[in-house]
Amino acid sequence: MKVCRRVTFNAAHRLYRKDWSDEQNDAVFGKCNNPNFHGHNYVLEIWIDGNIDPETGYVIDLKIVREIAKTEIEDRFDHRNLNLDCSEFQDLNPTAENIAVVCWNLLRSKLDEKYGLSVRLWETENNVVEYEGS
Amino acid sequence: MKVCRRVTFNAAHRLYRKDWSDEQNDAVFGKCNNPNFHGHNYVLEIWIDGNIDPETGYVIDLKIVREIAKTEIEDRFDHRNLNLDCSEFQDLNPTAENIAVVCWNLLRSKLDEKYGLSVRLWETENNVVEYEGS
Amino acid sequence: MKVCRRVTFNAAHRLYRKDWSDEQNDAVFGKCNNPNFHGHNYVLEIWIDGNIDPETGYVIDLKIVREIAKTEIEDRFDHRNLNLDCSEFQDLNPTAENIAVVCWNLLRSKLDEKYGLSVRLWETENNVVEYEGS
Amino acid sequence: MKVCRRVTFNAAHRLYRKDWSDEQNDAVFGKCNNPNFHGHNYVLEIWIDGNIDPETGYVIDLKIVREIAKTEIEDRFDHRNLNLDCSEFQDLNPTAENIAVVCWNLLRSKLDEKYGLSVRLWETENNVVEYEGS
Amino acid sequence: MKVCRRVTFNAAHRLYRKDWSDEQNDAVFGKCNNPNFHGHNYVLEIWIDGNIDPETGYVIDLKIVREIAKTEIEDRFDHRNLNLDCSEFQDLNPTAENIAVVCWNLLRSKLDEKYGLSVRLWETENNVVEYEGS
Amino acid sequence: MKVCRRVTFNAAHRLYRKDWSDEQNDAVFGKCNNPNFHGHNYVLEIWIDGNIDPETGYVIDLKIVREIAKTEIEDRFDHRNLNLDCSEFQDLNPTAENIAVVCWNLLRSKLDEKYGLSVRLWETENNVVEYEGS
């Protein structure tokens, strides 16, 4: 049984590597490498895998997931610049894939080991990534 | 190959255990324990797993799934109070997880054994559960 | 210029008139007259009409709309039974139309007179009503 | 008869006035005043009002609207920082309201006078503005 | 007060005029003029304008609208070829605009004069038309 | 890690087998066997499975997926009649299942072997299929 809580955060970002030339960054990341950033309404689906607790009928109270999501995801990334404001991306290119890994790690560290975890991140209505952990 | 039919039902429910005190129910279920109930537009995705029939090009005719869904799900739960009107929840707390299990069992019993079955139930646009059977 | 804030509330209700017989209620309201109630995820769009404040660039700060919506709509109707828990519907049938009028009146009383107001209420993904005031 | 084409652009922005102190900006714009910007997936609905051409059955060929939208909106705002990259917002706070006015003016100047024009701009799934011109 | 019922129909069509040359049709309608047709999932929003009946709390029972929509729209256009199967488009190019006018006329003829009527037709998720009658 | 690009195509089709009688086709495919075709707005989710490239932070640049999708899917199927215009369905019934298999094969042949591939095809908002390859 899996349960999911969906949360959102609105952030600016830029795709580039500090150790690459402008030409290289442009060639690989195109308009996503705009030096003054662009942004997205990110939608994160947090999927928790576990057994139904026969007492409550819950796998996990989604209020708990919402609170973890608030502290770990929204307070950290909402209305922020991922490249400039967030230590997680100081040396990590904030692609959707890397954002998903960072979110997964942040959530994993706060979640009881008995639960499985995967995340799905919508960057736009046409681009999505899914990460189930390593 | 999997195929899915999406159906909806609008129902009232209340989360609580008869054998718990009001305090206990409030502590665990909060506003979901409102004694006079609240309600949701449930969306159920019914996913059937099987091989394509080379004659028809169908895994299963989705009209069959729609008919089973009508009899087993909509006629039973739509415009009902899950706690008061539905025998399935007389002694079972109607959390999204338990509703998904009940729907899965109802559908499973009407579906040819050769098919796999999983269900995804949206309680709100932010809360979802998924059940693949035990 | 119009600005809109979208909010949701999940509530139980039943369509019927106390002063009608069961037969009359059934004939007119059908399955919406289930005596034990059913429920919906209501989505309310709150549309405010006004001029852009040249200082802020806002018609109205949507945080203000969100706060009014929280106090007047969500705290009042979310996770409630409209018929039993809400004084507004003691003598008023909670059809989508009447709910929209009640929401409009509640919001109107808290909103500066200089603003126009209309509301759009989604009861299901197929049924919607819109009210611009009398 | 009205026809609509929906387009999107992903941009960074920050709400603030250069002529206000940081305190004033924070008091009014809160987290939207993050100095390093944040961002959105903007969705713009372009509504054109006119008569059906009896020859073609079109009010206007939506390909024309899409092309104007590409040149005037997407090429200008997509993957940009509205505050830093776009001359339109050098002295104009990029609130959803002001962005809608700017888009309306840009589109209006390219559209035959015989057509009416209004725009609806979604900043998030919960915040929308609508502008019909002055 | 306005109330809306949303219905869908899946149809094939082709944009062209019999009295034009192929070149002219191609120049104006492009890929929409594919001689073997293409198709859409049309979504029709039917908006009824009227006063709330103080007895029922309804502007109109949406079941009535749904039945009219079934007879006049779905039975006529769903799983059909608009050009070949539907007399309404024998001499009328089935653009979204013209389909909206035809739907409006069909619905108008079945609807009590005391109600106002407008329709909104989604041809794709990016193209919409709205018609309020002549 | 999986990444997804969502694309659309609008096509006409008819479900039937040339080697069956009209009666047999009607009995099995019902209104989907309308001889003059009907149509859909198909939505195809293309899911690519692989490791994050530590240099770019991408599993695969979604621009590449978009280009393959344009050449292999949109240029081939958009604004077409699947039965009459597309050689893939000359002897294959264009059910959602078979369309998904055809899309999967077309995409698979253009995609580096190191990537996994699955597709999800929405035929309507209620009918979906998913194919992970044989």
PDB file of N, CA, C and O in Angstrom, chain D residues 98-130:
ATOM      1  N   ASN D  98       0.266  43.376 -13.140  1.00  0.00           N
ATOM      2  CA  ASN D  98       1.056  44.171 -14.087  1.00  0.00           C
ATOM      3  C   ASN D  98       1.539  43.337 -15.271  1.00  0.00           C
ATOM      4  O   ASN D  98       1.609  43.836 -16.400  1.00  0.00           O
ATOM      5  N   ILE D  99       1.886  42.070 -15.031  1.00  0.00           N
ATOM      6  CA  ILE D  99       2.287  41.206 -16.151  1.00  0.00           C
ATOM      7  C   ILE D  99       1.121  41.063 -17.135  1.00  0.00           C
ATOM      8  O   ILE D  99       1.308  41.114 -18.355  1.00  0.00           O
ATOM      9  N   ALA D 100      -0.093  40.917 -16.593  1.00  0.00           N
ATOM     10  CA  ALA D 100      -1.266  40.789 -17.472  1.00  0.00           C
ATOM     11  C   ALA D 100      -1.464  42.040 -18.312  1.00  0.00           C
ATOM     12  O   ALA D 100      -1.762  41.956 -19.513  1.00  0.00           O
ATOM     13  N   VAL D 101      -1.287  43.210 -17.699  1.00  0.00           N
ATOM     14  CA  VAL D 101      -1.438  44.461 -18.444  1.00  0.00           C
ATOM     15  C   VAL D 101      -0.381  44.560 -19.544  1.00  0.00           C
ATOM     16  O   VAL D 101      -0.678  44.908 -20.697  1.00  0.00           O
ATOM     17  N   VAL D 102       0.852  44.216 -19.198  1.00  0.00           N
ATOM     18  CA  VAL D 102       1.929  44.264 -20.197  1.00  0.00           C
ATOM     19  C   VAL D 102       1.631  43.306 -21.351  1.00  0.00           C
ATOM     20  O   VAL D 102       1.777  43.661 -22.533  1.00  0.00           O
ATOM     21  N   CYS D 103       1.228  42.086 -21.025  1.00  0.00           N
ATOM     22  CA  CYS D 103       0.895  41.113 -22.092  1.00  0.00           C
ATOM     23  C   CYS D 103      -0.247  41.642 -22.953  1.00  0.00           C
ATOM     24  O   CYS D 103      -0.212  41.547 -24.188  1.00  0.00           O
ATOM     25  N   TRP D 104      -1.270  42.177 -22.312  1.00  0.00           N
ATOM     26  CA  TRP D 104      -2.420  42.702 -23.059  1.00  0.00           C
ATOM     27  C   TRP D 104      -1.971  43.801 -24.028  1.00  0.00           C
ATOM     28  O   TRP D 104      -2.360  43.793 -25.196  1.00  0.00           O
ATOM     29  N   ASN D 105      -1.123  44.725 -23.546  1.00  0.00           N
ATOM     30  CA  ASN D 105      -0.655  45.813 -24.420  1.00  0.00           C
ATOM     31  C   ASN D 105       0.172  45.281 -25.584  1.00  0.00           C
ATOM     32  O   ASN D 105       0.016  45.733 -26.727  1.00  0.00           O
ATOM     33  N   LEU D 106       1.041  44.324 -25.303  1.00  0.00           N
ATOM     34  CA  LEU D 106       1.876  43.747 -26.362  1.00  0.00           C
ATOM     35  C   LEU D 106       1.014  43.057 -27.415  1.00  0.00           C
ATOM     36  O   LEU D 106       1.243  43.203 -28.619  1.00  0.00           O
ATOM     37  N   LEU D 107       0.035  42.308 -26.974  1.00  0.00           N
ATOM     38  CA  LEU D 107      -0.825  41.586 -27.915  1.00  0.00           C
ATOM     39  C   LEU D 107      -1.735  42.550 -28.664  1.00  0.00           C
ATOM     40  O   LEU D 107      -1.946  42.430 -29.873  1.00  0.00           O
ATOM     41  N   ARG D 108      -2.254  43.533 -27.931  1.00  0.00           N
ATOM     42  CA  ARG D 108      -3.193  44.509 -28.533  1.00  0.00           C
ATOM     43  C   ARG D 108      -2.553  45.214 -29.731  1.00  0.00           C
ATOM     44  O   ARG D 108      -3.197  45.418 -30.761  1.00  0.00           O
ATOM     45  N   SER D 109      -1.278  45.556 -29.578  1.00  0.00           N
ATOM     46  CA  SER D 109      -0.597  46.328 -30.628  1.00  0.00           C
ATOM     47  C   SER D 109      -0.398  45.505 -31.899  1.00  0.00           C
ATOM     48  O   SER D 109      -0.142  46.065 -32.962  1.00  0.00           O
ATOM     49  N   LYS D 110      -0.495  44.190 -31.799  1.00  0.00           N
ATOM     50  CA  LYS D 110      -0.270  43.339 -32.966  1.00  0.00           C
ATOM     51  C   LYS D 110      -1.569  42.794 -33.541  1.00  0.00           C
ATOM     52  O   LYS D 110      -1.552  42.050 -34.532  1.00  0.00           O
ATOM     53  N   LEU D 111      -2.674  43.143 -32.924  1.00  0.00           N
ATOM     54  CA  LEU D 111      -3.943  42.505 -33.271  1.00  0.00           C
ATOM     55  C   LEU D 111      -4.829  43.513 -33.994  1.00  0.00           C
ATOM     56  O   LEU D 111      -4.936  44.662 -33.566  1.00  0.00           O
ATOM     57  N   ASP D 112      -5.458  43.069 -35.064  1.00  0.00           N
ATOM     58  CA  ASP D 112      -6.372  43.926 -35.819  1.00  0.00           C
ATOM     59  C   ASP D 112      -7.394  44.561 -34.880  1.00  0.00           C
ATOM     60  O   ASP D 112      -7.925  43.913 -33.984  1.00  0.00           O
ATOM     61  N   GLU D 113      -7.662  45.856 -35.149  1.00  0.00           N
ATOM     62  CA  GLU D 113      -8.568  46.615 -34.278  1.00  0.00           C
ATOM     63  C   GLU D 113      -9.970  46.034 -34.191  1.00  0.00           C
ATOM     64  O   GLU D 113     -10.713  46.317 -33.247  1.00  0.00           O
ATOM     65  N   LYS D 114     -10.344  45.267 -35.203  1.00  0.00           N
ATOM     66  CA  LYS D 114     -11.717  44.752 -35.195  1.00  0.00           C
ATOM     67  C   LYS D 114     -11.959  43.709 -34.109  1.00  0.00           C
ATOM     68  O   LYS D 114     -13.102  43.362 -33.823  1.00  0.00           O
ATOM     69  N   TYR D 115     -10.867  43.208 -33.531  1.00  0.00           N
ATOM     70  CA  TYR D 115     -11.019  42.189 -32.497  1.00  0.00           C
ATOM     71  C   TYR D 115     -10.990  42.800 -31.106  1.00  0.00           C
ATOM     72  O   TYR D 115     -10.209  43.704 -30.832  1.00  0.00           O
ATOM     73  N   GLY D 116     -11.810  42.264 -30.221  1.00  0.00           N
ATOM     74  CA  GLY D 116     -11.669  42.534 -28.795  1.00  0.00           C
ATOM     75  C   GLY D 116     -10.604  41.625 -28.208  1.00  0.00           C
ATOM     76  O   GLY D 116     -10.283  40.585 -28.789  1.00  0.00           O
ATOM     77  N   LEU D 117     -10.061  42.007 -27.063  1.00  0.00           N
ATOM     78  CA  LEU D 117      -8.988  41.204 -26.453  1.00  0.00           C
ATOM     79  C   LEU D 117      -9.117  41.217 -24.939  1.00  0.00           C
ATOM     80  O   LEU D 117      -9.325  42.273 -24.332  1.00  0.00           O
ATOM     81  N   SER D 118      -9.005  40.054 -24.339  1.00  0.00           N
ATOM     82  CA  SER D 118      -8.816  39.988 -22.889  1.00  0.00           C
ATOM     83  C   SER D 118      -7.824  38.866 -22.592  1.00  0.00           C
ATOM     84  O   SER D 118      -7.636  37.968 -23.409  1.00  0.00           O
ATOM     85  N   VAL D 119      -7.177  38.947 -21.431  1.00  0.00           N
ATOM     86  CA  VAL D 119      -6.202  37.911 -21.063  1.00  0.00           C
ATOM     87  C   VAL D 119      -6.487  37.435 -19.648  1.00  0.00           C
ATOM     88  O   VAL D 119      -6.998  38.164 -18.796  1.00  0.00           O
ATOM     89  N   ARG D 120      -6.177  36.180 -19.433  1.00  0.00           N
ATOM     90  CA  ARG D 120      -6.266  35.582 -18.104  1.00  0.00           C
ATOM     91  C   ARG D 120      -4.906  34.958 -17.817  1.00  0.00           C
ATOM     92  O   ARG D 120      -4.407  34.172 -18.620  1.00  0.00           O
ATOM     93  N   LEU D 121      -4.310  35.325 -16.698  1.00  0.00           N
ATOM     94  CA  LEU D 121      -2.966  34.840 -16.373  1.00  0.00           C
ATOM     95  C   LEU D 121      -2.992  34.040 -15.077  1.00  0.00           C
ATOM     96  O   LEU D 121      -3.363  34.563 -14.021  1.00  0.00           O
ATOM     97  N   TRP D 122      -2.595  32.765 -15.149  1.00  0.00           N
ATOM     98  CA  TRP D 122      -2.462  31.905 -13.968  1.00  0.00           C
ATOM     99  C   TRP D 122      -1.011  31.993 -13.484  1.00  0.00           C
ATOM    100  O   TRP D 122      -0.109  31.597 -14.207  1.00  0.00           O
ATOM    101  N   GLU D 123      -0.813  32.470 -12.256  1.00  0.00           N
ATOM    102  CA  GLU D 123       0.539  32.524 -11.690  1.00  0.00           C
ATOM    103  C   GLU D 123       0.840  31.216 -10.968  1.00  0.00           C
ATOM    104  O   GLU D 123       1.959  30.711 -11.012  1.00  0.00           O
ATOM    105  N   THR D 124      -0.156  30.696 -10.265  1.00  0.00           N
ATOM    106  CA  THR D 124      -0.076  29.364  -9.656  1.00  0.00           C
ATOM    107  C   THR D 124      -1.428  28.705  -9.907  1.00  0.00           C
ATOM    108  O   THR D 124      -2.318  29.308 -10.492  1.00  0.00           O
ATOM    109  N   GLU D 125      -1.595  27.470  -9.440  1.00  0.00           N
ATOM    110  CA  GLU D 125      -2.901  26.830  -9.654  1.00  0.00           C
ATOM    111  C   GLU D 125      -3.980  27.474  -8.785  1.00  0.00           C
ATOM    112  O   GLU D 125      -5.164  27.231  -9.007  1.00  0.00           O
ATOM    113  N   ASN D 126      -3.607  28.325  -7.839  1.00  0.00           N
ATOM    114  CA  ASN D 126      -4.585  28.974  -6.965  1.00  0.00           C
ATOM    115  C   ASN D 126      -4.733  30.476  -7.183  1.00  0.00           C
ATOM    116  O   ASN D 126      -5.657  31.068  -6.634  1.00  0.00           O
ATOM    117  N   ASN D 127      -3.826  31.095  -7.917  1.00  0.00           N
ATOM    118  CA  ASN D 127      -3.853  32.556  -8.117  1.00  0.00           C
ATOM    119  C   ASN D 127      -3.991  32.897  -9.603  1.00  0.00           C
ATOM    120  O   ASN D 127      -3.161  32.451 -10.405  1.00  0.00           O
ATOM    121  N   VAL D 128      -4.998  33.672  -9.943  1.00  0.00           N
ATOM    122  CA  VAL D 128      -5.274  34.027 -11.335  1.00  0.00           C
ATOM    123  C   VAL D 128      -5.650  35.501 -11.411  1.00  0.00           C
ATOM    124  O   VAL D 128      -6.205  36.037 -10.452  1.00  0.00           O
ATOM    125  N   VAL D 129      -5.357  36.138 -12.552  1.00  0.00           N
ATOM    126  CA  VAL D 129      -5.856  37.496 -12.787  1.00  0.00           C
ATOM    127  C   VAL D 129      -6.448  37.565 -14.193  1.00  0.00           C
ATOM    128  O   VAL D 129      -6.106  36.769 -15.062  1.00  0.00           O
ATOM    129  N   GLU D 130      -7.330  38.521 -14.393  1.00  0.00           N
ATOM    130  CA  GLU D 130      -7.996  38.666 -15.688  1.00  0.00           C
ATOM    131  C   GLU D 130      -8.049  40.146 -16.038  1.00  0.00           C
ATOM    132  O   GLU D 130      -8.391  40.966 -15.196  1.00  0.00           O
TER     133      GLU D 130
END
